[in-house]
PDB file of C-alpha atoms in Angstrom:
ATOM      1  CA  MET E 172       0.348  -0.051  -0.279  1.00  0.00           C
ATOM      2  CA  GLU E 173       2.927   2.749   0.355  1.00  0.00           C
ATOM      3  CA  PRO E 174       4.966   1.998  -2.240  1.00  0.00           C
ATOM      4  CA  ASP E 175       1.436   3.274  -4.543  1.00  0.00           C
ATOM      5  CA  ILE E 176       0.920   5.833  -2.832  1.00  0.00           C
ATOM      6  CA  ILE E 177       4.502   6.992  -2.822  1.00  0.00           C
ATOM      7  CA  LYS E 178       4.242   6.213  -6.630  1.00  0.00           C
ATOM      8  CA  GLN E 179       1.256   8.252  -6.739  1.00  0.00           C
ATOM      9  CA  LYS E 180       2.427  11.122  -5.083  1.00  0.00           C
ATOM     10  CA  ALA E 181       6.214  11.020  -6.971  1.00  0.00           C
ATOM     11  CA  GLN E 182       3.696  10.078 -10.223  1.00  0.00           C
ATOM     12  CA  LYS E 183       1.909  14.218  -8.870  1.00  0.00           C
ATOM     13  CA  LYS E 184       5.107  15.896  -8.710  1.00  0.00           C
ATOM     14  CA  PHE E 185       6.895  14.795 -11.374  1.00  0.00           C
ATOM     15  CA  LYS E 186       3.432  16.235 -13.757  1.00  0.00           C
ATOM     16  CA  LEU E 187       3.451  19.558 -11.224  1.00  0.00           C
ATOM     17  CA  GLU E 188       6.727  20.215 -11.275  1.00  0.00           C
ATOM     18  CA  GLY E 189       6.198  19.871 -15.804  1.00  0.00           C
ATOM     19  CA  TYR E 190       3.235  22.675 -15.877  1.00  0.00           C
ATOM     20  CA  TYR E 191       4.810  24.845 -13.897  1.00  0.00           C
ATOM     21  CA  PHE E 192       7.867  24.540 -16.578  1.00  0.00           C
ATOM     22  CA  ILE E 193       5.248  25.032 -19.285  1.00  0.00           C
ATOM     23  CA  ILE E 194       3.919  27.911 -17.860  1.00  0.00           C
ATOM     24  CA  GLU E 195       6.789  29.935 -16.320  1.00  0.00           C
ATOM     25  CA  ILE E 196       8.175  29.525 -21.164  1.00  0.00           C
ATOM     26  CA  ILE E 197       4.517  30.544 -21.699  1.00  0.00           C
ATOM     27  CA  THR E 198       5.030  33.573 -19.382  1.00  0.00           C
ATOM     28  CA  LEU E 199       7.593  34.291 -20.208  1.00  0.00           C
ATOM     29  CA  LEU E 200       7.179  33.761 -23.359  1.00  0.00           C
ATOM     30  CA  ALA E 201       4.106  36.810 -23.247  1.00  0.00           C
ATOM     31  CA  LEU E 202       6.270  38.749 -21.238  1.00  0.00           C
ATOM     32  CA  VAL E 203       8.859  39.381 -23.793  1.00  0.00           C
ATOM     33  CA  ILE E 204       6.804  39.849 -27.013  1.00  0.00           C
ATOM     34  CA  SER E 205       4.389  41.765 -24.953  1.00  0.00           C
ATOM     35  CA  PHE E 206       7.586  43.887 -24.530  1.00  0.00           C
ATOM     36  CA  ILE E 207       8.481  43.918 -27.678  1.00  0.00           C
ATOM     37  CA  ILE E 208       4.963  45.310 -29.420  1.00  0.00           C
ATOM     38  CA  THR E 209       5.160  47.788 -26.352  1.00  0.00           C
ATOM     39  CA  GLN E 210       9.279  49.500 -27.788  1.00  0.00           C
ATOM     40  CA  SER E 211       7.604  48.557 -31.177  1.00  0.00           C
ATOM     41  CA  ASN E 212       4.814  50.832 -31.737  1.00  0.00           C
ATOM     42  CA  ARG E 213       4.052  53.700 -29.331  1.00  0.00           C
ATOM     43  CA  SER E 214       2.174  55.078 -30.885  1.00  0.00           C
ATOM     44  CA  MET E 215      -0.626  52.835 -30.114  1.00  0.00           C
ATOM     45  CA  PHE E 216      -0.172  52.616 -26.273  1.00  0.00           C
ATOM     46  CA  LEU E 217      -0.755  56.549 -26.211  1.00  0.00           C
ATOM     47  CA  TRP E 218      -2.360  56.032 -23.445  1.00  0.00           C
ATOM     48  CA  ILE E 219      -0.849  55.137 -20.762  1.00  0.00           C
ATOM     49  CA  ARG E 220       0.227  58.347 -18.278  1.00  0.00           C
ATOM     50  CA  TYR E 221       3.777  57.407 -17.597  1.00  0.00           C
ATOM     51  CA  PRO E 222       5.276  55.654 -20.875  1.00  0.00           C
ATOM     52  CA  GLU E 223       8.640  55.383 -19.180  1.00  0.00           C
ATOM     53  CA  VAL E 224       7.649  53.123 -16.416  1.00  0.00           C
ATOM     54  CA  SER E 225       6.142  50.334 -19.072  1.00  0.00           C
ATOM     55  CA  PRO E 226       9.277  49.775 -20.040  1.00  0.00           C
ATOM     56  CA  PHE E 227      12.136  49.854 -16.288  1.00  0.00           C
ATOM     57  CA  SER E 228       8.520  46.854 -15.619  1.00  0.00           C
ATOM     58  CA  PHE E 229       9.429  44.621 -18.330  1.00  0.00           C
ATOM     59  CA  VAL E 230      12.790  44.853 -18.413  1.00  0.00           C
ATOM     60  CA  ILE E 231      12.925  43.906 -14.284  1.00  0.00           C
ATOM     61  CA  ILE E 232       9.774  41.313 -14.213  1.00  0.00           C
ATOM     62  CA  ILE E 233      11.696  39.456 -16.833  1.00  0.00           C
ATOM     63  CA  ILE E 234      15.027  39.060 -15.979  1.00  0.00           C
ATOM     64  CA  TRP E 235      13.687  38.883 -11.638  1.00  0.00           C
ATOM     65  CA  ASN E 236      11.002  36.194 -13.147  1.00  0.00           C
ATOM     66  CA  SER E 237      14.275  35.007 -15.549  1.00  0.00           C
ATOM     67  CA  ILE E 238      16.612  34.233 -12.638  1.00  0.00           C
ATOM     68  CA  PHE E 239      14.530  32.507  -9.869  1.00  0.00           C
ATOM     69  CA  PHE E 240      12.997  29.702 -12.519  1.00  0.00           C
ATOM     70  CA  VAL E 241      16.804  28.883 -13.121  1.00  0.00           C
ATOM     71  CA  LEU E 242      17.233  28.267  -9.704  1.00  0.00           C
ATOM     72  CA  LYS E 243      13.898  27.272  -8.615  1.00  0.00           C
ATOM     73  CA  LEU E 244      15.004  24.384 -11.863  1.00  0.00           C
ATOM     74  CA  ILE E 245      18.929  23.751 -10.597  1.00  0.00           C
ATOM     75  CA  PHE E 246      17.719  24.493  -6.698  1.00  0.00           C
ATOM     76  CA  GLN E 247      14.431  22.122  -6.329  1.00  0.00           C
ATOM     77  CA  ARG E 248      12.976  24.380  -3.614  1.00  0.00           C
ATOM     78  CA  LYS E 249       9.871  26.255  -2.943  1.00  0.00           C
ATOM     79  CA  ILE E 250      11.386  29.521  -1.759  1.00  0.00           C
ATOM     80  CA  PHE E 251      12.434  30.694  -5.709  1.00  0.00           C
ATOM     81  CA  PHE E 252       8.559  29.824  -6.680  1.00  0.00           C
ATOM     82  CA  THR E 253       8.065  31.927  -4.489  1.00  0.00           C
ATOM     83  CA  LEU E 254       9.925  35.581  -4.492  1.00  0.00           C
ATOM     84  CA  THR E 255       8.604  35.396  -8.371  1.00  0.00           C
ATOM     85  CA  ARG E 256       5.104  35.168  -7.245  1.00  0.00           C
ATOM     86  CA  TYR E 257       5.926  38.461  -4.736  1.00  0.00           C
ATOM     87  CA  GLY E 258       8.511  39.824  -8.060  1.00  0.00           C
ATOM     88  CA  PHE E 259       4.868  39.530 -10.474  1.00  0.00           C
ATOM     89  CA  ILE E 260       2.936  41.161  -7.680  1.00  0.00           C
ATOM     90  CA  ILE E 261       5.437  44.618  -8.351  1.00  0.00           C
ATOM     91  CA  PHE E 262       5.254  44.279 -11.577  1.00  0.00           C
ATOM     92  CA  PHE E 263       1.709  44.514 -11.355  1.00  0.00           C
ATOM     93  CA  PHE E 264       1.940  47.799  -9.321  1.00  0.00           C
ATOM     94  CA  LEU E 265       4.193  49.282 -11.646  1.00  0.00           C
ATOM     95  CA  ILE E 266       1.246  47.792 -15.009  1.00  0.00           C
ATOM     96  CA  ILE E 267      -0.914  49.690 -12.691  1.00  0.00           C
ATOM     97  CA  TYR E 268       1.091  52.735 -12.031  1.00  0.00           C
ATOM     98  CA  ALA E 269       1.704  53.805 -15.222  1.00  0.00           C
ATOM     99  CA  THR E 270      -1.275  53.847 -16.998  1.00  0.00           C
ATOM    100  CA  GLY E 271      -3.746  56.213 -14.150  1.00  0.00           C
ATOM    101  CA  GLY E 272      -2.745  54.620 -10.756  1.00  0.00           C
ATOM    102  CA  VAL E 273      -5.778  54.656  -8.657  1.00  0.00           C
ATOM    103  CA  ASN E 274      -8.287  55.215 -12.184  1.00  0.00           C
ATOM    104  CA  SER E 275      -6.984  52.509 -13.843  1.00  0.00           C
ATOM    105  CA  ASN E 276      -8.562  50.161 -15.993  1.00  0.00           C
ATOM    106  CA  PHE E 277      -5.785  47.232 -15.260  1.00  0.00           C
ATOM    107  CA  ILE E 278      -6.926  47.107 -11.246  1.00  0.00           C
ATOM    108  CA  MET E 279      -7.882  43.889 -11.768  1.00  0.00           C
ATOM    109  CA  LEU E 280      -4.233  42.070 -12.589  1.00  0.00           C
ATOM    110  CA  LEU E 281      -4.330  42.107  -9.113  1.00  0.00           C
ATOM    111  CA  LEU E 282      -6.750  39.140  -8.167  1.00  0.00           C
ATOM    112  CA  PHE E 283      -4.432  37.271 -10.359  1.00  0.00           C
ATOM    113  CA  PRO E 284      -1.661  36.671  -7.589  1.00  0.00           C
ATOM    114  CA  LEU E 285      -4.593  35.779  -5.516  1.00  0.00           C
ATOM    115  CA  PHE E 286      -6.250  33.941  -7.649  1.00  0.00           C
ATOM    116  CA  VAL E 287      -2.413  31.423  -8.043  1.00  0.00           C
ATOM    117  CA  ALA E 288      -2.530  30.600  -4.689  1.00  0.00           C
ATOM    118  CA  VAL E 289      -6.373  29.938  -3.879  1.00  0.00           C
ATOM    119  CA  VAL E 290      -5.678  26.497  -7.172  1.00  0.00           C
ATOM    120  CA  ASP E 291      -2.314  25.848  -4.875  1.00  0.00           C
ATOM    121  CA  LEU E 292      -4.508  25.448  -2.198  1.00  0.00           C
ATOM    122  CA  ASN E 293      -1.210  27.395  -0.074  1.00  0.00           C
ATOM    123  CA  GLU E 294      -3.296  28.691   2.327  1.00  0.00           C
ATOM    124  CA  LYS E 295      -0.503  30.965   4.568  1.00  0.00           C
ATOM    125  CA  MET E 296       0.392  32.705   0.918  1.00  0.00           C
ATOM    126  CA  VAL E 297      -3.202  32.864   0.208  1.00  0.00           C
ATOM    127  CA  LYS E 298      -3.133  34.878   3.498  1.00  0.00           C
ATOM    128  CA  TRP E 299      -0.371  37.267   3.350  1.00  0.00           C
ATOM    129  CA  ILE E 300      -0.748  37.883  -1.108  1.00  0.00           C
ATOM    130  CA  GLY E 301      -4.221  39.620   0.478  1.00  0.00           C
ATOM    131  CA  ILE E 302      -3.147  40.748   2.936  1.00  0.00           C
ATOM    132  CA  LEU E 303       0.086  42.998   0.671  1.00  0.00           C
ATOM    133  CA  ILE E 304      -2.407  43.623  -2.510  1.00  0.00           C
ATOM    134  CA  THR E 305      -5.080  44.970  -0.573  1.00  0.00           C
ATOM    135  CA  ILE E 306      -2.424  47.139   1.944  1.00  0.00           C
ATOM    136  CA  LEU E 307      -0.388  47.867  -1.311  1.00  0.00           C
ATOM    137  CA  TYR E 308      -3.315  49.638  -2.783  1.00  0.00           C
ATOM    138  CA  ALA E 309      -4.849  51.778  -0.324  1.00  0.00           C
ATOM    139  CA  LEU E 310      -1.423  53.390  -0.689  1.00  0.00           C
ATOM    140  CA  LEU E 311      -1.486  53.651  -3.956  1.00  0.00           C
ATOM    141  CA  ILE E 312      -3.320  56.306  -3.857  1.00  0.00           C
ATOM    142  CA  PHE E 313      -0.891  57.526  -2.314  1.00  0.00           C
ATOM    143  CA  VAL E 314       1.652  58.555  -5.115  1.00  0.00           C
ATOM    144  CA  ASP E 315      -0.328  60.292  -7.125  1.00  0.00           C
ATOM    145  CA  PRO E 316      -1.732  64.000  -4.246  1.00  0.00           C
ATOM    146  CA  VAL E 317      -3.974  65.356  -7.131  1.00  0.00           C
ATOM    147  CA  TYR E 318      -6.125  62.341  -6.627  1.00  0.00           C
ATOM    148  CA  LEU E 319      -6.138  63.280  -2.918  1.00  0.00           C
ATOM    149  CA  SER E 320      -8.168  66.258  -3.678  1.00  0.00           C
ATOM    150  CA  ASP E 321     -10.730  64.244  -5.173  1.00  0.00           C
ATOM    151  CA  TRP E 322     -13.321  63.283  -2.895  1.00  0.00           C
ATOM    152  CA  SER E 323     -15.094  60.608  -5.016  1.00  0.00           C
ATOM    153  CA  ILE E 324     -12.072  59.014  -6.094  1.00  0.00           C
ATOM    154  CA  ILE E 325     -10.989  59.275  -2.292  1.00  0.00           C
ATOM    155  CA  VAL E 326     -14.709  57.545  -1.963  1.00  0.00           C
ATOM    156  CA  ARG E 327     -14.268  54.723  -4.919  1.00  0.00           C
ATOM    157  CA  HIS E 328     -11.165  53.510  -3.990  1.00  0.00           C
ATOM    158  CA  GLY E 329     -11.990  53.506  -0.525  1.00  0.00           C
ATOM    159  CA  LEU E 330     -14.784  51.265  -1.881  1.00  0.00           C
ATOM    160  CA  GLN E 331     -12.024  49.619  -3.827  1.00  0.00           C
ATOM    161  CA  VAL E 332     -10.128  48.639  -1.097  1.00  0.00           C
ATOM    162  CA  PHE E 333     -12.795  47.268   1.138  1.00  0.00           C
ATOM    163  CA  LEU E 334     -13.655  44.825  -1.883  1.00  0.00           C
ATOM    164  CA  TYR E 335     -10.026  43.635  -2.324  1.00  0.00           C
ATOM    165  CA  GLY E 336      -9.951  42.798   1.994  1.00  0.00           C
ATOM    166  CA  ILE E 337     -13.572  41.243   1.903  1.00  0.00           C
ATOM    167  CA  LEU E 338     -12.322  38.963  -1.674  1.00  0.00           C
ATOM    168  CA  SER E 339      -8.959  38.352  -0.066  1.00  0.00           C
ATOM    169  CA  VAL E 340     -10.091  37.044   3.307  1.00  0.00           C
ATOM    170  CA  PHE E 341     -13.300  35.054   1.742  1.00  0.00           C
ATOM    171  CA  ALA E 342     -10.421  32.990  -0.545  1.00  0.00           C
ATOM    172  CA  TYR E 343      -8.273  32.630   2.197  1.00  0.00           C
ATOM    173  CA  SER E 344     -11.525  30.957   3.762  1.00  0.00           C
ATOM    174  CA  MET E 345     -12.170  28.165   0.708  1.00  0.00           C
ATOM    175  CA  VAL E 346      -8.299  27.548   1.262  1.00  0.00           C
ATOM    176  CA  LYS E 347      -9.023  26.460   5.010  1.00  0.00           C
ATOM    177  CA  ASP E 348     -12.541  24.657   4.034  1.00  0.00           C
ATOM    178  CA  THR E 349     -11.333  23.146   1.158  1.00  0.00           C
ATOM    179  CA  LEU E 350      -7.303  22.180   3.002  1.00  0.00           C
ATOM    180  CA  ARG E 351      -9.976  21.326   5.977  1.00  0.00           C
ATOM    181  CA  GLN E 352     -11.667  19.089   3.836  1.00  0.00           C
ATOM    182  CA  ARG E 353      -9.053  16.665   2.675  1.00  0.00           C
ATOM    183  CA  PHE E 354      -7.300  15.972   5.413  1.00  0.00           C
ATOM    184  CA  GLU E 355      -9.943  14.824   7.117  1.00  0.00           C
ATOM    185  CA  ILE E 356     -11.550  12.847   4.074  1.00  0.00           C
ATOM    186  CA  GLU E 357      -7.329  11.658   3.803  1.00  0.00           C
ATOM    187  CA  ASP E 358      -7.310  11.220   7.984  1.00  0.00           C
ATOM    188  CA  THR E 359     -10.664   8.506   7.196  1.00  0.00           C
ATOM    189  CA  LYS E 360      -9.213   6.500   4.690  1.00  0.00           C
ATOM    190  CA  LYS E 361      -6.104   6.544   6.904  1.00  0.00           C
ATOM    191  CA  LYS E 362      -8.134   4.872   9.306  1.00  0.00           C
ATOM    192  CA  PHE E 363     -11.105   2.588   7.200  1.00  0.00           C
ATOM    193  CA  VAL E 364      -7.655   1.819   5.722  1.00  0.00           C
ATOM    194  CA  ARG E 365      -5.757   0.325   9.187  1.00  0.00           C
ATOM    195  CA  LEU E 366      -9.059  -0.594  10.163  1.00  0.00           C
ATOM    196  CA  ILE E 367      -9.526  -3.202   6.869  1.00  0.00           C
ATOM    197  CA  GLU E 368      -5.814  -4.703   7.885  1.00  0.00           C
ATOM    198  CA  LEU E 369      -6.770  -5.105  11.588  1.00  0.00           C
ATOM    199  CA  ASP E 370     -10.117  -6.823  10.549  1.00  0.00           C
ATOM    200  CA  LYS E 371      -7.969  -8.646   8.475  1.00  0.00           C
ATOM    201  CA  LEU E 372      -5.102  -9.668  11.351  1.00  0.00           C
ATOM    202  CA  LYS E 373      -8.502 -10.609  13.579  1.00  0.00           C
ATOM    203  CA  SER E 374      -9.985 -13.345  11.010  1.00  0.00           C
ATOM    204  CA  SER E 375      -5.498 -14.537  10.848  1.00  0.00           C
ATOM    205  CA  PHE E 376      -5.213 -14.822  14.874  1.00  0.00           C
ATOM    206  CA  VAL E 377      -8.945 -15.878  15.612  1.00  0.00           C
ATOM    207  CA  GLY E 378      -8.473 -18.758  13.545  1.00  0.00           C
ATOM    208  CA  ALA E 379      -5.639 -19.650  13.914  1.00  0.00           C
ATOM    209  CA  VAL E 380      -6.726 -20.069  18.151  1.00  0.00           C
ATOM    210  CA  SER E 381      -9.599 -21.678  16.714  1.00  0.00           C
ATOM    211  CA  HIS E 382      -7.540 -24.813  14.798  1.00  0.00           C
ATOM    212  CA  GLN E 383      -5.286 -25.345  17.602  1.00  0.00           C
ATOM    213  CA  LEU E 384      -8.396 -25.286  19.511  1.00  0.00           C
ATOM    214  CA  ARG E 385      -9.928 -28.112  18.183  1.00  0.00           C
ATOM    215  CA  THR E 386      -7.138 -29.994  17.465  1.00  0.00           C
ATOM    216  CA  PRO E 387      -6.462 -30.765  21.405  1.00  0.00           C
ATOM    217  CA  LEU E 388     -10.543 -31.247  22.304  1.00  0.00           C
ATOM    218  CA  THR E 389     -11.611 -33.840  19.438  1.00  0.00           C
ATOM    219  CA  ALA E 390      -8.223 -35.754  21.049  1.00  0.00           C
ATOM    220  CA  VAL E 391      -9.724 -35.398  24.159  1.00  0.00           C
ATOM    221  CA  LYS E 392     -13.239 -35.891  22.236  1.00  0.00           C
ATOM    222  CA  TRP E 393     -11.783 -39.153  21.668  1.00  0.00           C
ATOM    223  CA  ALA E 394     -10.491 -40.083  24.946  1.00  0.00           C
ATOM    224  CA  ILE E 395     -13.454 -39.951  26.645  1.00  0.00           C
ATOM    225  CA  GLU E 396     -15.210 -41.552  24.206  1.00  0.00           C
ATOM    226  CA  GLU E 397     -13.646 -44.654  23.803  1.00  0.00           C
ATOM    227  CA  ILE E 398     -12.619 -44.974  28.349  1.00  0.00           C
ATOM    228  CA  SER E 399     -16.870 -44.635  27.906  1.00  0.00           C
ATOM    229  CA  LEU E 400     -16.637 -48.039  25.797  1.00  0.00           C
ATOM    230  CA  GLU E 401     -15.253 -49.948  29.040  1.00  0.00           C
ATOM    231  CA  GLU E 402     -18.169 -51.902  30.368  1.00  0.00           C
ATOM    232  CA  LYS E 403     -16.151 -51.989  33.862  1.00  0.00           C
ATOM    233  CA  LEU E 404     -16.532 -48.161  34.306  1.00  0.00           C
ATOM    234  CA  PRO E 405     -18.374 -47.268  38.102  1.00  0.00           C
ATOM    235  CA  SER E 406     -21.830 -45.271  36.983  1.00  0.00           C
ATOM    236  CA  ASP E 407     -20.952 -41.992  38.901  1.00  0.00           C
ATOM    237  CA  LYS E 408     -17.526 -41.443  36.668  1.00  0.00           C
ATOM    238  CA  SER E 409     -19.478 -42.718  33.553  1.00  0.00           C
ATOM    239  CA  ASP E 410     -21.320 -39.664  34.486  1.00  0.00           C
ATOM    240  CA  ILE E 411     -19.122 -37.066  35.365  1.00  0.00           C
ATOM    241  CA  LEU E 412     -17.877 -38.142  31.366  1.00  0.00           C
ATOM    242  CA  LYS E 413     -20.932 -37.714  29.864  1.00  0.00           C
ATOM    243  CA  GLN E 414     -20.683 -34.613  31.504  1.00  0.00           C
ATOM    244  CA  ALA E 415     -17.448 -33.973  30.483  1.00  0.00           C
ATOM    245  CA  LYS E 416     -18.208 -35.509  26.682  1.00  0.00           C
ATOM    246  CA  GLU E 417     -21.182 -32.058  26.211  1.00  0.00           C
ATOM    247  CA  LYS E 418     -19.047 -30.028  27.669  1.00  0.00           C
ATOM    248  CA  ILE E 419     -16.385 -30.310  25.511  1.00  0.00           C
ATOM    249  CA  ASP E 420     -19.084 -31.093  22.053  1.00  0.00           C
ATOM    250  CA  ILE E 421     -20.533 -27.916  22.827  1.00  0.00           C
ATOM    251  CA  SER E 422     -16.976 -26.147  23.619  1.00  0.00           C
ATOM    252  CA  ILE E 423     -15.888 -27.430  19.651  1.00  0.00           C
ATOM    253  CA  ASP E 424     -19.045 -25.879  18.369  1.00  0.00           C
ATOM    254  CA  ILE E 425     -17.885 -22.584  20.167  1.00  0.00           C
ATOM    255  CA  VAL E 426     -14.857 -22.962  18.341  1.00  0.00           C
ATOM    256  CA  ASN E 427     -16.296 -24.228  14.046  1.00  0.00           C
ATOM    257  CA  LYS E 428     -18.093 -20.977  14.814  1.00  0.00           C
ATOM    258  CA  MET E 429     -15.354 -19.163  15.430  1.00  0.00           C
ATOM    259  CA  LEU E 430     -13.766 -19.816  12.414  1.00  0.00           C
ATOM    260  CA  LYS E 431     -17.290 -20.179  11.015  1.00  0.00           C
ATOM    261  CA  THR E 432     -16.674 -16.271  12.368  1.00  0.00           C
ATOM    262  CA  ALA E 433     -13.129 -16.326  10.525  1.00  0.00           C
ATOM    263  CA  ASP E 434     -14.087 -17.251   7.318  1.00  0.00           C
ATOM    264  CA  ILE E 435     -16.935 -15.383   6.424  1.00  0.00           C
ATOM    265  CA  GLY E 436     -16.557 -11.917   8.126  1.00  0.00           C
ATOM    266  CA  VAL E 437     -18.281 -10.372  11.771  1.00  0.00           C
ATOM    267  CA  GLU E 438     -21.082  -8.344   9.467  1.00  0.00           C
ATOM    268  CA  SER E 439     -22.387 -11.836   8.165  1.00  0.00           C
ATOM    269  CA  PHE E 440     -22.112 -13.711  11.916  1.00  0.00           C
ATOM    270  CA  ASN E 441     -25.928 -14.521  12.611  1.00  0.00           C
ATOM    271  CA  ILE E 442     -26.499 -13.396  16.431  1.00  0.00           C
ATOM    272  CA  ARG E 443     -28.918 -14.926  18.054  1.00  0.00           C
ATOM    273  CA  ALA E 444     -32.507 -12.313  18.575  1.00  0.00           C
ATOM    274  CA  LYS E 445     -33.793 -13.193  22.381  1.00  0.00           C
ATOM    275  CA  GLU E 446     -35.829 -16.307  22.526  1.00  0.00           C
ATOM    276  CA  SER E 447     -38.401 -18.285  24.800  1.00  0.00           C
ATOM    277  CA  ILE E 448     -36.782 -20.169  26.877  1.00  0.00           C
ATOM    278  CA  LYS E 449     -37.759 -22.271  29.880  1.00  0.00           C
ATOM    279  CA  PRO E 450     -36.249 -21.303  33.716  1.00  0.00           C
ATOM    280  CA  TYR E 451     -36.824 -24.802  34.989  1.00  0.00           C
ATOM    281  CA  GLU E 452     -34.440 -25.788  31.501  1.00  0.00           C
ATOM    282  CA  LEU E 453     -32.596 -22.887  32.439  1.00  0.00           C
ATOM    283  CA  LEU E 454     -31.622 -23.843  35.945  1.00  0.00           C
ATOM    284  CA  ARG E 455     -30.594 -27.412  35.407  1.00  0.00           C
ATOM    285  CA  GLU E 456     -28.160 -26.180  33.072  1.00  0.00           C
ATOM    286  CA  ILE E 457     -26.746 -23.915  35.257  1.00  0.00           C
ATOM    287  CA  ILE E 458     -26.691 -27.060  37.566  1.00  0.00           C
ATOM    288  CA  SER E 459     -24.921 -29.366  35.420  1.00  0.00           C
ATOM    289  CA  GLU E 460     -21.859 -26.434  34.809  1.00  0.00           C
ATOM    290  CA  LEU E 461     -20.843 -27.203  38.729  1.00  0.00           C
ATOM    291  CA  PHE E 462     -21.514 -31.274  38.928  1.00  0.00           C
ATOM    292  CA  TYR E 463     -17.501 -31.676  38.695  1.00  0.00           C
ATOM    293  CA  LEU E 464     -17.766 -29.181  42.110  1.00  0.00           C
ATOM    294  CA  THR E 465     -21.159 -30.875  43.708  1.00  0.00           C
ATOM    295  CA  LYS E 466     -19.335 -34.233  43.336  1.00  0.00           C
ATOM    296  CA  GLN E 467     -16.324 -33.346  44.418  1.00  0.00           C
ATOM    297  CA  LYS E 468     -17.651 -32.205  47.487  1.00  0.00           C
ATOM    298  CA  HIS E 469     -20.346 -34.864  48.089  1.00  0.00           C
ATOM    299  CA  ILE E 470     -23.614 -32.321  47.573  1.00  0.00           C
ATOM    300  CA  ASN E 471     -26.932 -33.715  45.956  1.00  0.00           C
ATOM    301  CA  VAL E 472     -28.502 -30.622  44.161  1.00  0.00           C
ATOM    302  CA  ILE E 473     -32.219 -31.527  43.819  1.00  0.00           C
ATOM    303  CA  LEU E 474     -34.106 -29.033  41.220  1.00  0.00           C
ATOM    304  CA  SER E 475     -37.828 -28.998  41.515  1.00  0.00           C
ATOM    305  CA  GLY E 476     -41.146 -25.857  40.632  1.00  0.00           C
ATOM    306  CA  SER E 477     -42.424 -24.831  38.372  1.00  0.00           C
ATOM    307  CA  THR E 478     -42.264 -25.226  34.135  1.00  0.00           C
ATOM    308  CA  GLU E 479     -43.674 -22.600  33.556  1.00  0.00           C
ATOM    309  CA  SER E 480     -41.797 -20.432  30.480  1.00  0.00           C
ATOM    310  CA  ALA E 481     -40.818 -16.573  30.185  1.00  0.00           C
ATOM    311  CA  VAL E 482     -39.621 -14.636  27.780  1.00  0.00           C
ATOM    312  CA  LEU E 483     -35.097 -12.763  28.609  1.00  0.00           C
TER     313      LEU E 483
END
């Protein structure tokens, strides 16, 4: 079971590494192409408020992403992937600033790193990215003091910051609940597998013990039967042997039921339902259990009374 789980984890990790490699290559190509387009056709991007910031942003993120992508492939440390994410957050804020700050049409870019962290089911990352984005976006209005003189922009910006905060909290709660449910499911699976193993172990133990018990009991039964065939055996000794043989038969029957239980499982073992019994017969059976003791103490037990049936 464990080698299969390890193999599945290794295959899953290999697939994730492949996806990460492909995504990083596509991202780098997209950044390079975007940089080339913005620089070769500047007349199409006159609407950019601070055009000098745009090329600087693209160059920084391309270098940043390339360095940590190579380091991630070499050292296989997750810290480099995390630094890449934070680099993109800075890049997105630079793009938003270059295209108008709080009035930029690219504000929705801030949701991208949050969504990536949610898809990755990284509870810690979602928490800190949500806090970082909310705080930085709240401070973004102070970068352009001209906006501080317009109350409509201030109110709108405040509402947007509040919505980003609510969205971050919702994303964090969703990831936290998902991870908790996943943990509970995995824990339940482990417990279920453990119960199956314990049931198999129990069945094996019951089967082994039952076989070990049935052999000597059968031998004792044969010995008693051989002794009972002797003609010179006293009547009191004959009664003792008869009682002993009955008890051994009961014991063998119990052992056979134990073997049956081990073979078909506890869930298929029928427990005898409540039934009507006779108190007189029950008492007689109890007294017969004490037959050997009464003989050793030379005690005679006389049972008399009603045989009316009762339900127990």
